[in-house]
Amino acid sequence: NAEYMGIRLSDNPGRSRNAKMSVQKKERQPNVNTFGEQVPYGDPSWYQDWNSPYYDESHRKFRAAMREFCETEIIPYVAEWDEKKAIPKTLFRKAYEAGWLPGVVGAWQQQYAGDHIAGGVLVSQWNAFHELIMLDEISRCGSGGLVWALFGGLSIGLPPVIHFGSEFLRQKVCRPCLTGEKVICLAITEPYAGSDVANLQTTAVKSADGRHYIVNGEKKWITNGIYADFFTVAVRTGGPGMGGVSMLLIERDFPGVTTKQMQCMGVWSSGTTYITFEDVKVPVENLIGKENEGFKYVMFNFNHERWSMACQASRFSRVLLEESMRYAFKRETFGKKLIEHPVIRLKLAHMARQVEATSSFLENVTYQMSTLSKEEQFKHLGGPIALLKAQCTTVFEYCAREAAQIFGGLAYTRGGQGEKVERLYREVRAYSIPGGSEEIMLDLGIRQAIKKATTSKKKSSKL
């Protein structure tokens, strides 16, 4: 027999819930390694006293600090901010002062962000698993809009400056963005060029005196664009194709920059934006890296972006499972709790097996990110991360549907008991399309594997 939330389940599914059960409940001393409310499959396995090779005491302390911040500063206000389609700008600074905001760009940038990390974690201890915990805990709020509003722009807009920008640009942008004083976003997607980055149409033409780029074009579905002070923009400075793409840092106060918030299906508070650049004069000093090498910078950025989206989608699937489990133990139909109906347990089981398998895949990839150099990651992880993103988003979609079926009409209503389920159901497409659609991710994963296998075969044939 099993017991959860005061309800006992019989080993015999056909047995009446009112039948007497004389089961001796064994007392078990709480283990210091358990964390959270212990809702079945409501948290990753390492929260539930399972052994794991990936986490140490610094991760446990960081996890506790992240949960406290989210429980007090985020979760109580998510519904309100989602309806307002905006978050308070003070939240960025709070996230920095709490010691986690700078972590969304990957390696901790101590020279710009200082050394205060939540939970007393040392900069030397910081790795990809701390970032995974951070993304996972924040995503417990059950709102992709909130997650993206807080760091959707920062996590993808700042890395090109960090890795390829001049010292002038890094000094100008990194500190204010990492400390929550300014907001940055990445502007690549256009009305006619999404995943097909090489064919973007926004142009940047050198002025006659060679001191400025004159930028004209439009960008669409840009996360955080409505809030942004800085825009990391992919532009065409050369001929057609990937060889003519560059990246520029454009500032909001440059004349000719206009932004308009878009009305989308989901992620309402993220500030999805339509941006127009009309004869914008951008100093040549704002070129990120080298001219016509921007496509390489975009590709370098994609692995981390897709991994971050996978982390979020993975937790959202778990949130849907947790909400469904809680509701199934509470809701009664036909004289029984939902959890006592075999069909409901079957739905929960299918959700749980996919959530757990996906979590293991995610941790495996995260371990590679923690142990491989940036060059090795770029060489080996593009395909696996593409498959990981597709795995996470397809499981997210499955769990959203099954949770909605379990909640019934409550999942069709904004607010109330089904609030998270209704919201996440609307946000599935925001994860399955941006960052590379599922179809493109699946194809990329196989093409990369074939390419690697072909290369290995050629090398071995020469030996």
Tab-separated table of C-alpha atoms in Angstrom:
chain	number	residue	atom	x	y	z
A	1	ASN	CA	0.000	0.000	0.000
A	2	ALA	CA	1.014	3.604	-0.495
A	3	GLU	CA	0.000	6.803	1.243
A	4	TYR	CA	0.254	10.402	0.135
A	5	MET	CA	-1.464	13.519	1.493
A	6	GLY	CA	-3.400	11.362	3.968
A	7	ILE	CA	-4.925	9.085	1.321
A	8	ARG	CA	-4.158	5.369	1.286
A	9	LEU	CA	-4.052	3.464	-1.967
A	10	SER	CA	-4.709	-0.260	-2.071
A	11	ASP	CA	-2.383	-2.647	-3.849
A	12	ASN	CA	-5.590	-4.018	-5.368
A	13	PRO	CA	-6.937	-1.311	-7.717
A	14	GLY	CA	-10.410	-2.853	-7.618
A	15	ARG	CA	-10.739	-2.581	-3.868
A	16	SER	CA	-13.177	0.015	-2.534
A	17	ARG	CA	-11.688	3.159	-1.027
A	18	ASN	CA	-13.958	2.649	1.959
A	19	ALA	CA	-12.653	-0.852	2.689
A	20	LYS	CA	-10.757	-1.200	5.936
A	21	MET	CA	-6.995	-1.481	5.591
A	22	SER	CA	-4.930	-2.620	8.536
A	23	VAL	CA	-1.478	-1.519	7.425
A	24	GLN	CA	1.273	-0.811	9.893
A	25	LYS	CA	2.898	2.490	8.948
A	26	LYS	CA	6.641	2.364	9.473
A	27	GLU	CA	8.370	5.400	10.869
A	28	ARG	CA	11.298	6.570	8.769
A	29	GLN	CA	13.823	9.097	9.914
A	30	PRO	CA	13.955	12.059	7.533
A	31	ASN	CA	17.088	12.092	5.397
A	32	VAL	CA	19.056	15.301	5.183
A	33	ASN	CA	19.363	14.823	1.425
A	34	THR	CA	15.606	15.055	0.786
A	35	PHE	CA	14.326	18.431	-0.304
A	36	GLY	CA	10.914	19.876	-1.081
A	37	GLU	CA	7.449	18.508	-0.361
A	38	GLN	CA	8.138	15.019	-1.748
A	39	VAL	CA	5.158	14.997	-4.081
A	40	PRO	CA	5.663	11.861	-6.200
A	41	TYR	CA	7.844	12.871	-9.171
A	42	GLY	CA	7.307	16.527	-8.238
A	43	ASP	CA	11.052	17.187	-8.112
A	44	PRO	CA	14.142	15.601	-9.718
A	45	SER	CA	15.298	12.299	-8.232
A	46	TRP	CA	18.244	13.819	-6.355
A	47	TYR	CA	15.728	15.834	-4.282
A	48	GLN	CA	14.212	12.519	-3.193
A	49	ASP	CA	17.204	10.908	-1.480
A	50	TRP	CA	18.514	9.240	-4.646
A	51	ASN	CA	22.263	9.025	-5.129
A	52	SER	CA	23.671	11.212	-7.890
A	53	PRO	CA	27.212	11.703	-9.222
A	54	TYR	CA	26.463	15.253	-10.338
A	55	TYR	CA	25.703	17.280	-7.210
A	56	ASP	CA	27.662	18.279	-4.118
A	57	GLU	CA	27.047	20.420	-1.041
A	58	SER	CA	27.455	23.665	-2.989
A	59	HIS	CA	24.600	22.591	-5.258
A	60	ARG	CA	22.382	21.751	-2.281
A	61	LYS	CA	23.017	25.137	-0.656
A	62	PHE	CA	22.422	26.949	-3.931
A	63	ARG	CA	19.186	24.995	-4.471
A	64	ALA	CA	17.879	25.998	-1.032
A	65	ALA	CA	18.665	29.676	-1.656
A	66	MET	CA	17.028	29.615	-5.080
A	67	ARG	CA	13.864	28.007	-3.738
A	68	GLU	CA	13.553	30.568	-0.957
A	69	PHE	CA	13.934	33.441	-3.423
A	70	CYS	CA	11.367	31.999	-5.806
A	71	GLU	CA	8.866	31.182	-3.058
A	72	THR	CA	9.001	34.717	-1.665
A	73	GLU	CA	9.803	37.010	-4.600
A	74	ILE	CA	8.303	35.288	-7.669
A	75	ILE	CA	5.637	32.624	-7.209
A	76	PRO	CA	3.108	34.744	-5.253
A	77	TYR	CA	3.024	37.360	-8.037
A	78	VAL	CA	3.267	35.320	-11.239
A	79	ALA	CA	-0.442	35.417	-12.130
A	80	GLU	CA	-0.634	39.179	-11.536
A	81	TRP	CA	2.423	39.902	-13.683
A	82	ASP	CA	1.234	37.579	-16.419
A	83	GLU	CA	-2.091	39.393	-16.671
A	84	LYS	CA	-0.300	42.756	-16.719
A	85	LYS	CA	2.057	41.376	-19.400
A	86	ALA	CA	5.047	42.867	-17.621
A	87	ILE	CA	7.248	42.367	-14.571
A	88	PRO	CA	8.529	45.134	-12.267
A	89	LYS	CA	11.966	46.352	-13.293
A	90	THR	CA	13.052	46.152	-9.655
A	91	LEU	CA	12.992	42.353	-9.965
A	92	PHE	CA	16.148	42.384	-12.095
A	93	ARG	CA	18.101	44.103	-9.337
A	94	LYS	CA	16.619	41.804	-6.682
A	95	ALA	CA	17.762	38.789	-8.695
A	96	TYR	CA	21.298	40.192	-8.832
A	97	GLU	CA	21.406	41.036	-5.140
A	98	ALA	CA	20.144	37.531	-4.337
A	99	GLY	CA	23.233	36.202	-6.114
A	100	TRP	CA	21.980	34.379	-9.184
A	101	LEU	CA	21.126	36.684	-12.124
A	102	PRO	CA	24.686	36.744	-13.582
A	103	GLY	CA	24.641	32.951	-13.759
A	104	VAL	CA	22.234	32.845	-16.709
A	105	VAL	CA	25.034	33.603	-19.197
A	106	GLY	CA	26.968	30.437	-18.356
A	107	ALA	CA	30.369	30.958	-16.748
A	108	TRP	CA	30.211	33.376	-13.803
A	109	GLN	CA	31.623	36.732	-14.957
A	110	GLN	CA	33.321	37.807	-11.732
A	111	GLN	CA	35.028	40.850	-13.238
A	112	TYR	CA	31.636	42.398	-14.053
A	113	ALA	CA	29.270	40.770	-11.544
A	114	GLY	CA	31.352	40.383	-8.397
A	115	ASP	CA	31.636	37.169	-6.396
A	116	HIS	CA	28.365	37.045	-4.432
A	117	ILE	CA	26.551	33.827	-5.365
A	118	ALA	CA	23.417	32.542	-3.638
A	119	GLY	CA	23.994	29.884	-0.988
A	120	GLY	CA	27.579	30.971	-0.399
A	121	VAL	CA	28.804	29.219	-3.552
A	122	LEU	CA	32.331	30.201	-4.569
A	123	VAL	CA	33.041	31.405	-8.104
A	124	SER	CA	35.534	28.545	-8.423
A	125	GLN	CA	32.721	26.054	-7.634
A	126	TRP	CA	30.246	27.393	-10.174
A	127	ASN	CA	29.431	25.005	-13.024
A	128	ALA	CA	26.635	24.096	-15.432
A	129	PHE	CA	24.762	22.182	-12.728
A	130	HIS	CA	24.379	25.356	-10.656
A	131	GLU	CA	22.870	27.007	-13.718
A	132	LEU	CA	20.605	23.987	-14.259
A	133	ILE	CA	19.376	24.265	-10.653
A	134	MET	CA	18.757	27.974	-11.119
A	135	LEU	CA	16.717	27.483	-14.305
A	136	ASP	CA	14.893	24.517	-12.796
A	137	GLU	CA	13.903	26.252	-9.567
A	138	ILE	CA	12.744	29.454	-11.253
A	139	SER	CA	10.683	27.439	-13.723
A	140	ARG	CA	8.732	25.961	-10.820
A	141	CYS	CA	6.638	29.130	-11.030
A	142	GLY	CA	4.957	27.598	-14.072
A	143	SER	CA	5.318	30.635	-16.307
A	144	GLY	CA	7.551	30.810	-19.363
A	145	GLY	CA	6.648	34.480	-19.568
A	146	LEU	CA	8.157	35.189	-16.161
A	147	VAL	CA	11.279	33.149	-16.877
A	148	TRP	CA	11.869	34.872	-20.200
A	149	ALA	CA	11.029	38.298	-18.804
A	150	LEU	CA	13.704	37.941	-16.155
A	151	PHE	CA	16.556	36.627	-18.260
A	152	GLY	CA	15.402	35.545	-21.706
A	153	GLY	CA	17.174	38.503	-23.267
A	154	LEU	CA	20.186	38.540	-20.964
A	155	SER	CA	21.030	34.848	-21.423
A	156	ILE	CA	21.216	35.101	-25.224
A	157	GLY	CA	21.877	38.791	-25.837
A	158	LEU	CA	24.956	39.271	-23.656
A	159	PRO	CA	27.103	36.177	-24.478
A	160	PRO	CA	28.060	37.448	-27.976
A	161	VAL	CA	29.406	40.612	-26.330
A	162	ILE	CA	31.198	38.631	-23.600
A	163	HIS	CA	32.837	36.177	-25.995
A	164	PHE	CA	33.431	38.273	-29.115
A	165	GLY	CA	32.968	41.945	-28.230
A	166	SER	CA	35.772	44.456	-27.816
A	167	GLU	CA	36.891	45.572	-24.372
A	168	PHE	CA	35.090	48.849	-25.081
A	169	LEU	CA	31.770	47.054	-25.584
A	170	ARG	CA	32.243	44.698	-22.631
A	171	GLN	CA	32.937	47.586	-20.292
A	172	LYS	CA	29.932	49.464	-21.636
A	173	VAL	CA	27.392	46.653	-21.399
A	174	CYS	CA	28.372	43.715	-19.189
A	175	ARG	CA	28.325	45.229	-15.722
A	176	PRO	CA	24.996	47.115	-15.965
A	177	CYS	CA	23.263	44.114	-17.568
A	178	LEU	CA	24.621	41.497	-15.158
A	179	THR	CA	23.759	43.635	-12.128
A	180	GLY	CA	20.177	44.225	-13.209
A	181	GLU	CA	20.534	47.920	-13.962
A	182	LYS	CA	20.089	47.556	-17.725
A	183	VAL	CA	18.356	45.057	-20.019
A	184	ILE	CA	19.753	43.539	-23.207
A	185	CYS	CA	18.104	41.354	-25.845
A	186	LEU	CA	19.092	39.356	-28.930
A	187	ALA	CA	17.520	40.471	-32.218
A	188	ILE	CA	17.959	37.874	-34.958
A	189	THR	CA	14.533	36.660	-36.091
A	190	GLU	CA	12.795	38.636	-38.827
A	191	PRO	CA	9.327	38.491	-40.392
A	192	TYR	CA	10.774	36.347	-43.194
A	193	ALA	CA	13.792	34.689	-41.525
A	194	GLY	CA	13.466	32.598	-38.390
A	195	SER	CA	15.554	29.428	-38.213
A	196	ASP	CA	16.993	30.380	-41.631
A	197	VAL	CA	19.432	32.870	-40.103
A	198	ALA	CA	21.725	32.950	-43.140
A	199	ASN	CA	19.015	34.686	-45.199
A	200	LEU	CA	18.201	37.576	-42.871
A	201	GLN	CA	17.487	40.878	-44.614
A	202	THR	CA	18.222	43.680	-42.138
A	203	THR	CA	21.064	45.692	-43.664
A	204	ALA	CA	23.964	47.654	-42.203
A	205	VAL	CA	25.723	49.840	-44.768
A	206	LYS	CA	28.835	51.857	-43.963
A	207	SER	CA	28.380	55.634	-44.079
A	208	ALA	CA	30.423	57.683	-46.538
A	209	ASP	CA	32.895	58.711	-43.832
A	210	GLY	CA	33.217	55.116	-42.620
A	211	ARG	CA	32.376	56.039	-39.031
A	212	HIS	CA	28.910	54.497	-38.815
A	213	TYR	CA	26.772	51.638	-40.036
A	214	ILE	CA	23.363	52.745	-41.293
A	215	VAL	CA	20.909	50.044	-40.220
A	216	ASN	CA	17.524	49.395	-41.840
A	217	GLY	CA	15.186	46.481	-41.286
A	218	GLU	CA	12.754	44.759	-38.979
A	219	LYS	CA	13.029	42.158	-36.244
A	220	LYS	CA	10.104	40.129	-34.947
A	221	TRP	CA	9.308	38.012	-31.851
A	222	ILE	CA	12.212	39.533	-29.922
A	223	THR	CA	12.150	38.511	-26.250
A	224	ASN	CA	12.589	41.447	-23.817
A	225	GLY	CA	12.740	43.916	-26.719
A	226	ILE	CA	10.158	46.210	-25.152
A	227	TYR	CA	12.262	46.469	-21.974
A	228	ALA	CA	15.699	46.511	-23.585
A	229	ASP	CA	18.322	49.229	-23.307
A	230	PHE	CA	20.676	47.336	-25.643
A	231	PHE	CA	20.014	45.175	-28.718
A	232	THR	CA	22.488	42.580	-29.984
A	233	VAL	CA	21.462	42.584	-33.644
A	234	ALA	CA	22.288	40.293	-36.544
A	235	VAL	CA	22.621	42.371	-39.732
A	236	ARG	CA	23.748	41.936	-43.318
A	237	THR	CA	26.979	43.789	-44.035
A	238	GLY	CA	28.099	41.675	-46.976
A	239	GLY	CA	26.721	39.497	-49.740
A	240	PRO	CA	24.020	36.829	-49.517
A	241	GLY	CA	24.223	33.843	-47.237
A	242	MET	CA	26.013	33.232	-43.971
A	243	GLY	CA	29.222	34.917	-45.108
A	244	GLY	CA	27.588	38.345	-45.171
A	245	VAL	CA	26.216	38.421	-41.616
A	246	SER	CA	27.608	40.615	-38.837
A	247	MET	CA	26.521	41.518	-35.307
A	248	LEU	CA	26.085	45.036	-33.963
A	249	LEU	CA	25.259	46.424	-30.547
A	250	ILE	CA	22.455	48.951	-31.023
A	251	GLU	CA	21.332	51.197	-28.181
A	252	ARG	CA	17.733	52.183	-27.517
A	253	ASP	CA	18.436	55.911	-27.534
A	254	PHE	CA	19.820	55.801	-31.093
A	255	PRO	CA	17.405	57.729	-33.357
A	256	GLY	CA	15.377	55.460	-35.629
A	257	VAL	CA	14.828	52.589	-33.166
A	258	THR	CA	11.160	51.832	-32.432
A	259	THR	CA	9.669	48.925	-30.485
A	260	LYS	CA	6.119	47.611	-30.148
A	261	GLN	CA	4.985	44.832	-27.808
A	262	MET	CA	3.356	41.949	-29.665
A	263	GLN	CA	0.168	40.182	-28.568
A	264	CYS	CA	1.014	36.478	-28.482
A	265	MET	CA	-0.589	33.194	-27.442
A	266	GLY	CA	1.652	32.804	-24.403
A	267	VAL	CA	4.696	34.034	-22.452
A	268	TRP	CA	2.800	37.292	-22.003
A	269	SER	CA	5.077	38.982	-19.474
A	270	SER	CA	8.241	38.292	-21.498
A	271	GLY	CA	7.865	41.418	-23.616
A	272	THR	CA	7.799	39.831	-27.080
A	273	THR	CA	8.553	42.712	-29.432
A	274	TYR	CA	8.463	43.923	-33.023
A	275	ILE	CA	11.466	46.175	-33.678
A	276	THR	CA	11.961	48.577	-36.563
A	277	PHE	CA	15.332	50.084	-37.469
A	278	GLU	CA	15.034	53.072	-39.782
A	279	ASP	CA	18.301	54.724	-40.862
A	280	VAL	CA	19.829	54.026	-37.448
A	281	LYS	CA	23.389	55.364	-37.196
A	282	VAL	CA	25.500	52.875	-35.271
A	283	PRO	CA	29.141	53.732	-34.493
A	284	VAL	CA	31.579	51.250	-36.052
A	285	GLU	CA	32.953	50.718	-32.537
A	286	ASN	CA	29.689	48.868	-31.806
A	287	LEU	CA	30.587	46.052	-34.193
A	288	ILE	CA	30.737	42.775	-32.236
A	289	GLY	CA	33.785	40.809	-33.328
A	290	LYS	CA	34.703	40.995	-37.003
A	291	GLU	CA	32.637	42.105	-39.965
A	292	ASN	CA	30.908	39.285	-41.871
A	293	GLU	CA	31.681	36.735	-39.139
A	294	GLY	CA	28.434	37.218	-37.254
A	295	PHE	CA	26.905	33.924	-38.386
A	296	LYS	CA	29.616	32.073	-36.454
A	297	TYR	CA	28.754	34.064	-33.331
A	298	VAL	CA	25.065	33.248	-33.724
A	299	MET	CA	25.833	29.533	-34.021
A	300	PHE	CA	28.197	29.653	-31.025
A	301	ASN	CA	25.311	31.045	-28.976
A	302	PHE	CA	22.722	28.453	-29.992
A	303	ASN	CA	23.915	25.505	-27.878
A	304	HIS	CA	23.553	27.385	-24.612
A	305	GLU	CA	20.257	28.948	-25.649
A	306	ARG	CA	18.720	25.599	-26.602
A	307	TRP	CA	20.032	23.913	-23.468
A	308	SER	CA	18.500	26.690	-21.349
A	309	MET	CA	15.128	26.245	-23.071
A	310	ALA	CA	15.395	22.497	-22.516
A	311	CYS	CA	15.969	23.069	-18.780
A	312	GLN	CA	12.864	25.218	-18.581
A	313	ALA	CA	10.651	22.893	-20.619
A	314	SER	CA	11.816	19.915	-18.564
A	315	ARG	CA	10.703	21.555	-15.311
A	316	PHE	CA	7.439	22.759	-16.853
A	317	SER	CA	6.630	19.136	-17.693
A	318	ARG	CA	7.338	18.260	-14.079
A	319	VAL	CA	5.186	21.144	-12.844
A	320	LEU	CA	2.285	19.806	-14.909
A	321	LEU	CA	2.858	16.336	-13.453
A	322	GLU	CA	3.067	17.698	-9.907
A	323	GLU	CA	-0.091	19.791	-10.300
A	324	SER	CA	-1.905	16.777	-11.735
A	325	MET	CA	-0.745	14.534	-8.886
A	326	ARG	CA	-1.895	17.032	-6.265
A	327	TYR	CA	-5.263	17.473	-7.928
A	328	ALA	CA	-5.775	13.729	-8.363
A	329	PHE	CA	-5.435	13.232	-4.614
A	330	LYS	CA	-7.974	15.975	-3.936
A	331	ARG	CA	-10.691	15.717	-6.583
A	332	GLU	CA	-13.494	13.167	-6.167
A	333	THR	CA	-15.557	11.673	-8.998
A	334	PHE	CA	-18.039	8.793	-8.833
A	335	GLY	CA	-17.367	8.304	-5.132
A	336	LYS	CA	-13.605	7.975	-5.499
A	337	LYS	CA	-10.570	10.210	-5.550
A	338	LEU	CA	-9.236	10.678	-9.070
A	339	ILE	CA	-6.033	8.892	-8.073
A	340	GLU	CA	-8.053	5.730	-7.415
A	341	HIS	CA	-9.186	5.539	-11.039
A	342	PRO	CA	-6.792	3.338	-13.091
A	343	VAL	CA	-7.091	5.585	-16.138
A	344	ILE	CA	-5.792	8.570	-14.141
A	345	ARG	CA	-2.898	6.564	-12.722
A	346	LEU	CA	-2.070	5.477	-16.261
A	347	LYS	CA	-1.905	9.103	-17.389
A	348	LEU	CA	0.310	10.006	-14.433
A	349	ALA	CA	2.558	7.018	-15.117
A	350	HIS	CA	3.081	7.979	-18.752
A	351	MET	CA	3.859	11.552	-17.700
A	352	ALA	CA	6.268	10.374	-14.996
A	353	ARG	CA	8.248	7.953	-17.175
A	354	GLN	CA	8.792	10.624	-19.822
A	355	VAL	CA	9.658	13.345	-17.310
A	356	GLU	CA	12.210	11.136	-15.543
A	357	ALA	CA	13.821	9.911	-18.771
A	358	THR	CA	14.058	13.474	-20.061
A	359	SER	CA	15.612	14.654	-16.799
A	360	SER	CA	18.326	11.989	-17.090
A	361	PHE	CA	19.060	13.027	-20.686
A	362	LEU	CA	19.296	16.646	-19.539
A	363	GLU	CA	21.712	15.834	-16.719
A	364	ASN	CA	23.894	13.783	-19.065
A	365	VAL	CA	24.209	16.677	-21.514
A	366	THR	CA	24.802	19.105	-18.630
A	367	TYR	CA	27.665	16.905	-17.431
A	368	GLN	CA	29.280	17.178	-20.863
A	369	MET	CA	28.944	20.958	-20.650
A	370	SER	CA	30.664	20.856	-17.265
A	371	THR	CA	33.605	18.769	-18.462
A	372	LEU	CA	34.227	19.687	-22.103
A	373	SER	CA	35.988	22.841	-23.281
A	374	LYS	CA	33.970	25.414	-25.226
A	375	GLU	CA	35.639	24.230	-28.422
A	376	GLU	CA	34.765	20.600	-27.706
A	377	GLN	CA	31.197	21.534	-26.834
A	378	PHE	CA	30.808	23.410	-30.095
A	379	LYS	CA	32.201	20.397	-31.972
A	380	HIS	CA	30.333	17.576	-30.217
A	381	LEU	CA	27.150	18.871	-28.555
A	382	GLY	CA	25.258	20.698	-31.315
A	383	GLY	CA	23.345	17.597	-32.413
A	384	PRO	CA	22.680	16.115	-28.958
A	385	ILE	CA	21.472	19.467	-27.585
A	386	ALA	CA	19.168	19.847	-30.593
A	387	LEU	CA	17.671	16.414	-29.840
A	388	LEU	CA	17.475	17.286	-26.152
A	389	LYS	CA	15.477	20.430	-26.880
A	390	ALA	CA	13.084	18.483	-29.099
A	391	GLN	CA	12.733	15.801	-26.414
A	392	CYS	CA	11.967	18.355	-23.719
A	393	THR	CA	9.405	20.252	-25.766
A	394	THR	CA	7.565	17.161	-27.010
A	395	VAL	CA	7.306	15.845	-23.439
A	396	PHE	CA	6.177	19.313	-22.343
A	397	GLU	CA	3.396	19.204	-24.935
A	398	TYR	CA	2.369	15.691	-23.891
A	399	CYS	CA	2.213	16.621	-20.206
A	400	ALA	CA	0.272	19.811	-20.956
A	401	ARG	CA	-2.391	17.818	-22.772
A	402	GLU	CA	-2.639	15.092	-20.130
A	403	ALA	CA	-2.721	17.612	-17.275
A	404	ALA	CA	-5.532	19.474	-19.026
A	405	GLN	CA	-7.480	16.227	-19.358
A	406	ILE	CA	-7.019	15.476	-15.646
A	407	PHE	CA	-8.053	18.982	-14.591
A	408	GLY	CA	-10.971	19.140	-17.007
A	409	GLY	CA	-12.752	22.494	-17.104
A	410	LEU	CA	-10.371	24.001	-14.541
A	411	ALA	CA	-7.590	23.815	-17.150
A	412	TYR	CA	-9.750	25.818	-19.533
A	413	THR	CA	-10.155	28.679	-17.067
A	414	ARG	CA	-7.642	31.422	-16.328
A	415	GLY	CA	-6.811	31.597	-12.639
A	416	GLY	CA	-7.911	29.295	-9.862
A	417	GLN	CA	-6.774	25.726	-9.288
A	418	GLY	CA	-5.909	25.140	-12.937
A	419	GLU	CA	-3.953	28.370	-13.369
A	420	LYS	CA	-0.559	26.804	-14.079
A	421	VAL	CA	-1.998	24.146	-16.376
A	422	GLU	CA	-3.970	26.670	-18.450
A	423	ARG	CA	-0.991	29.007	-18.752
A	424	LEU	CA	1.570	26.330	-19.599
A	425	TYR	CA	-0.792	24.787	-22.164
A	426	ARG	CA	-0.696	28.136	-24.016
A	427	GLU	CA	3.075	28.356	-23.737
A	428	VAL	CA	4.034	25.035	-25.318
A	429	ARG	CA	4.445	26.574	-28.775
A	430	ALA	CA	6.770	29.229	-27.341
A	431	TYR	CA	9.211	26.413	-26.588
A	432	SER	CA	8.646	24.048	-29.509
A	433	ILE	CA	9.260	26.767	-32.155
A	434	PRO	CA	11.732	29.481	-30.929
A	435	GLY	CA	15.402	28.575	-30.642
A	436	GLY	CA	14.924	26.133	-33.520
A	437	SER	CA	11.645	24.353	-34.224
A	438	GLU	CA	11.247	20.697	-33.254
A	439	GLU	CA	11.413	19.596	-36.888
A	440	ILE	CA	14.667	21.450	-37.500
A	441	MET	CA	16.136	20.255	-34.178
A	442	LEU	CA	15.355	16.617	-34.955
A	443	ASP	CA	16.841	16.870	-38.429
A	444	LEU	CA	19.918	18.699	-37.117
A	445	GLY	CA	20.487	16.031	-34.490
A	446	ILE	CA	20.583	13.251	-37.087
A	447	ARG	CA	22.592	15.234	-39.663
A	448	GLN	CA	25.242	16.050	-37.061
A	449	ALA	CA	25.461	12.403	-36.004
A	450	ILE	CA	25.853	11.241	-39.622
A	451	LYS	CA	28.492	13.891	-40.276
A	452	LYS	CA	30.465	12.850	-37.199
A	453	ALA	CA	30.205	9.156	-38.078
A	454	THR	CA	31.315	9.802	-41.678
A	455	THR	CA	34.304	11.828	-40.494
A	456	SER	CA	35.303	9.107	-38.019
A	457	LYS	CA	35.016	6.451	-40.702
A	458	LYS	CA	37.269	8.411	-43.061
A	459	LYS	CA	39.861	8.854	-40.327
A	460	SER	CA	39.817	5.174	-39.378
A	461	SER	CA	40.180	4.094	-43.020
A	462	LYS	CA	43.456	6.007	-43.242
A	463	LEU	CA	44.996	4.177	-40.293
